[in-house]
CSV table of C-alpha atoms in Angstrom, one decimal:
chain,number,residue,atom,x,y,z
A,172,MET,CA,-7.4,-18.7,0.7
A,173,SER,CA,-5.0,-15.8,0.4
A,174,THR,CA,-7.8,-13.2,0.2
A,175,ARG,CA,-9.4,-14.6,3.3
A,176,PHE,CA,-6.2,-14.4,5.3
A,177,TRP,CA,-5.6,-10.8,4.1
A,178,LYS,CA,-9.1,-9.8,5.1
A,179,HIS,CA,-8.9,-11.4,8.5
A,180,GLN,CA,-5.6,-9.8,9.3
A,181,THR,CA,-6.8,-6.4,8.1
A,182,ARG,CA,-10.0,-6.5,10.1
A,183,LEU,CA,-8.2,-7.8,13.2
A,184,GLY,CA,-5.6,-5.0,12.8
A,185,ASN,CA,-8.4,-2.4,12.4
A,186,ARG,CA,-10.0,-3.6,15.6
A,187,ARG,CA,-6.8,-3.6,17.5
A,188,PHE,CA,-5.9,-0.1,16.2
A,189,ALA,CA,-9.3,1.2,17.2
A,190,LEU,CA,-8.8,-0.2,20.7
A,191,GLY,CA,-5.4,1.4,21.0
A,192,ASN,CA,-3.5,-1.9,20.8
A,193,HIS,CA,-0.8,-0.5,18.4
A,194,ALA,CA,1.6,-3.4,18.8
A,195,GLY,CA,-1.2,-5.9,18.0
A,196,ALA,CA,-2.4,-3.8,15.0
A,197,LEU,CA,1.2,-3.5,13.7
A,198,ALA,CA,1.6,-7.3,13.7
A,199,CYS,CA,-1.7,-7.8,11.9
A,200,TYR,CA,-1.0,-5.1,9.3
A,201,GLN,CA,2.5,-6.5,8.6
A,202,GLN,CA,0.9,-9.9,8.0
A,203,ALA,CA,-1.7,-8.4,5.7
A,204,LEU,CA,1.0,-6.7,3.7
A,205,TRP,CA,3.0,-9.9,3.5
A,206,SER,CA,0.0,-11.7,2.3
A,207,ALA,CA,-0.9,-9.0,-0.3
A,208,ARG,CA,2.6,-9.1,-1.7
A,209,GLN,CA,3.0,-12.8,-1.8
A,210,HIS,CA,-0.4,-13.5,-3.3
A,211,LEU,CA,-0.7,-10.5,-5.7
A,212,PRO,CA,-0.7,-12.6,-8.9
A,213,LEU,CA,-3.0,-15.3,-7.4
A,214,TRP,CA,-6.1,-13.1,-6.7
A,215,ARG,CA,-9.0,-13.6,-9.0
A,216,GLU,CA,-9.5,-9.9,-9.5
A,217,PRO,CA,-6.4,-7.8,-10.3
A,218,GLU,CA,-8.2,-4.7,-9.0
A,219,GLU,CA,-8.8,-6.3,-5.6
A,220,ALA,CA,-5.3,-7.5,-5.5
A,221,VAL,CA,-3.8,-4.1,-6.1
A,222,ALA,CA,-6.3,-2.4,-3.7
A,223,ALA,CA,-5.3,-4.9,-1.0
A,224,LEU,CA,-1.6,-4.1,-1.5
A,225,VAL,CA,-2.3,-0.3,-1.3
A,226,VAL,CA,-4.6,-0.6,1.7
A,227,SER,CA,-2.0,-2.7,3.5
A,228,TYR,CA,0.7,-0.1,3.0
A,229,HIS,CA,-1.6,2.8,3.9
A,230,ASN,CA,-2.9,1.0,7.1
A,231,LEU,CA,0.7,0.6,8.3
A,232,ALA,CA,1.4,4.3,7.5
A,233,ASP,CA,-1.7,5.5,9.4
A,234,LEU,CA,-0.8,3.3,12.4
A,235,LEU,CA,2.8,4.5,12.4
A,236,LEU,CA,1.7,8.1,12.3
A,237,ALA,CA,-0.6,7.4,15.3
A,238,MET,CA,2.5,6.0,17.1
A,239,ALA,CA,4.4,9.2,16.3
A,240,LEU,CA,6.8,7.4,13.9
A,241,PRO,CA,6.5,9.6,10.8
A,242,GLU,CA,9.8,8.4,9.3
A,243,ARG,CA,8.5,4.8,9.2
A,244,ALA,CA,5.1,6.0,8.0
A,245,ALA,CA,6.8,7.9,5.1
A,246,TYR,CA,8.7,4.8,4.2
A,247,TYR,CA,5.5,2.8,3.7
A,248,LEU,CA,3.8,5.5,1.8
A,249,CYS,CA,6.7,5.7,-0.6
A,250,GLU,CA,6.9,1.9,-0.9
A,251,ALA,CA,3.2,1.8,-1.8
A,252,GLN,CA,3.8,4.1,-4.7
A,253,GLN,CA,7.0,2.4,-5.8
A,254,SER,CA,5.3,-1.0,-5.7
A,255,LEU,CA,2.7,0.3,-8.1
A,256,LEU,CA,5.3,1.8,-10.4
A,257,ASN,CA,7.2,-1.4,-10.4
A,258,LEU,CA,4.1,-3.3,-11.4
A,259,LEU,CA,3.4,-0.8,-14.2
A,260,GLN,CA,6.9,-1.1,-15.6
A,261,ASP,CA,6.9,-4.9,-15.5
A,262,GLY,CA,5.9,-6.0,-18.9
A,263,ALA,CA,5.7,-9.6,-17.7
A,264,GLN,CA,2.7,-8.7,-15.5
A,265,PRO,CA,-0.8,-9.2,-16.9
A,266,CYS,CA,-2.3,-6.1,-18.5
A,267,ARG,CA,-5.2,-6.0,-16.0
A,268,LEU,CA,-2.9,-6.0,-13.0
A,269,ARG,CA,-0.8,-3.2,-14.6
A,270,GLU,CA,-4.0,-1.2,-15.3
A,271,ALA,CA,-5.1,-1.7,-11.7
A,272,ALA,CA,-1.7,-0.4,-10.5
A,273,HIS,CA,-2.1,2.7,-12.8
A,274,THR,CA,-5.6,3.3,-11.3
A,275,HIS,CA,-4.3,3.2,-7.7
A,276,LEU,CA,-1.4,5.6,-8.3
A,277,PHE,CA,-3.7,8.5,-7.7
A,278,CYS,CA,-4.6,7.2,-4.3
A,279,CYS,CA,-0.9,6.9,-3.4
A,280,ARG,CA,-0.3,10.5,-4.5
A,281,VAL,CA,-3.2,11.7,-2.4
A,282,GLU,CA,-1.8,9.9,0.7
A,283,LEU,CA,1.7,11.3,0.0
A,284,LEU,CA,0.3,14.9,-0.2
A,285,ARG,CA,-1.8,14.3,3.0
A,286,PHE,CA,1.4,13.2,4.8
A,287,LEU,CA,3.2,16.4,3.8
A,288,ARG,CA,0.2,18.5,5.0
A,289,ARG,CA,0.2,16.7,8.4
A,290,SER,CA,3.9,16.2,9.0
A,291,GLY,CA,5.6,19.0,7.1
A,292,PRO,CA,8.4,18.8,4.6
A,293,HIS,CA,10.0,15.3,4.0
A,294,PRO,CA,12.6,14.8,1.3
A,295,GLU,CA,11.7,11.2,0.4
A,296,VAL,CA,8.0,11.9,0.1
A,297,GLU,CA,8.7,15.0,-2.0
A,298,GLN,CA,10.9,12.9,-4.2
A,299,ALA,CA,8.2,10.3,-4.6
A,300,LEU,CA,5.7,13.0,-5.6
A,301,ARG,CA,8.1,14.3,-8.2
A,302,CYS,CA,8.5,10.8,-9.6
A,303,CYS,CA,4.7,10.1,-9.6
A,304,GLY,CA,4.3,11.1,-13.3
A,305,CYS,CA,7.6,9.5,-14.5
A,306,ALA,CA,6.1,6.2,-15.6
A,307,HIS,CA,4.0,6.2,-18.7
A,308,PRO,CA,4.3,2.7,-20.0
A,309,THR,CA,2.3,1.4,-22.9
A,310,LEU,CA,-0.2,-1.2,-21.7
A,311,HIS,CA,-0.9,-4.1,-24.0
């Protein structure tokens, strides 16, 4: 159920974004992010759950950049990475979910670097990049 809702909201948001309906896309992407956060532990495949979370954050950031709102875009890019770091550091999370978070950290780093290349210096993004290698938990 949760994966179906997330996919629907993401696809609808993508269509609206492509048509230039930024307000409609924003609403859909926010719903997709809410769904990904709420249902993260319920997805069958931890890799898909983490991918959905990251895609949701990055869709919002891309949209906000298109809307000329780089501060808000930077916030979501940093939040994506921080969410993964939080998952990694939470020993109560299943190992497969933490492994998936570790795998997706590279994608977050790439997006943070891309943001800096497109938008110029940004203290929070630069701080997030410095922190990127700070979590090296032992996975069990």
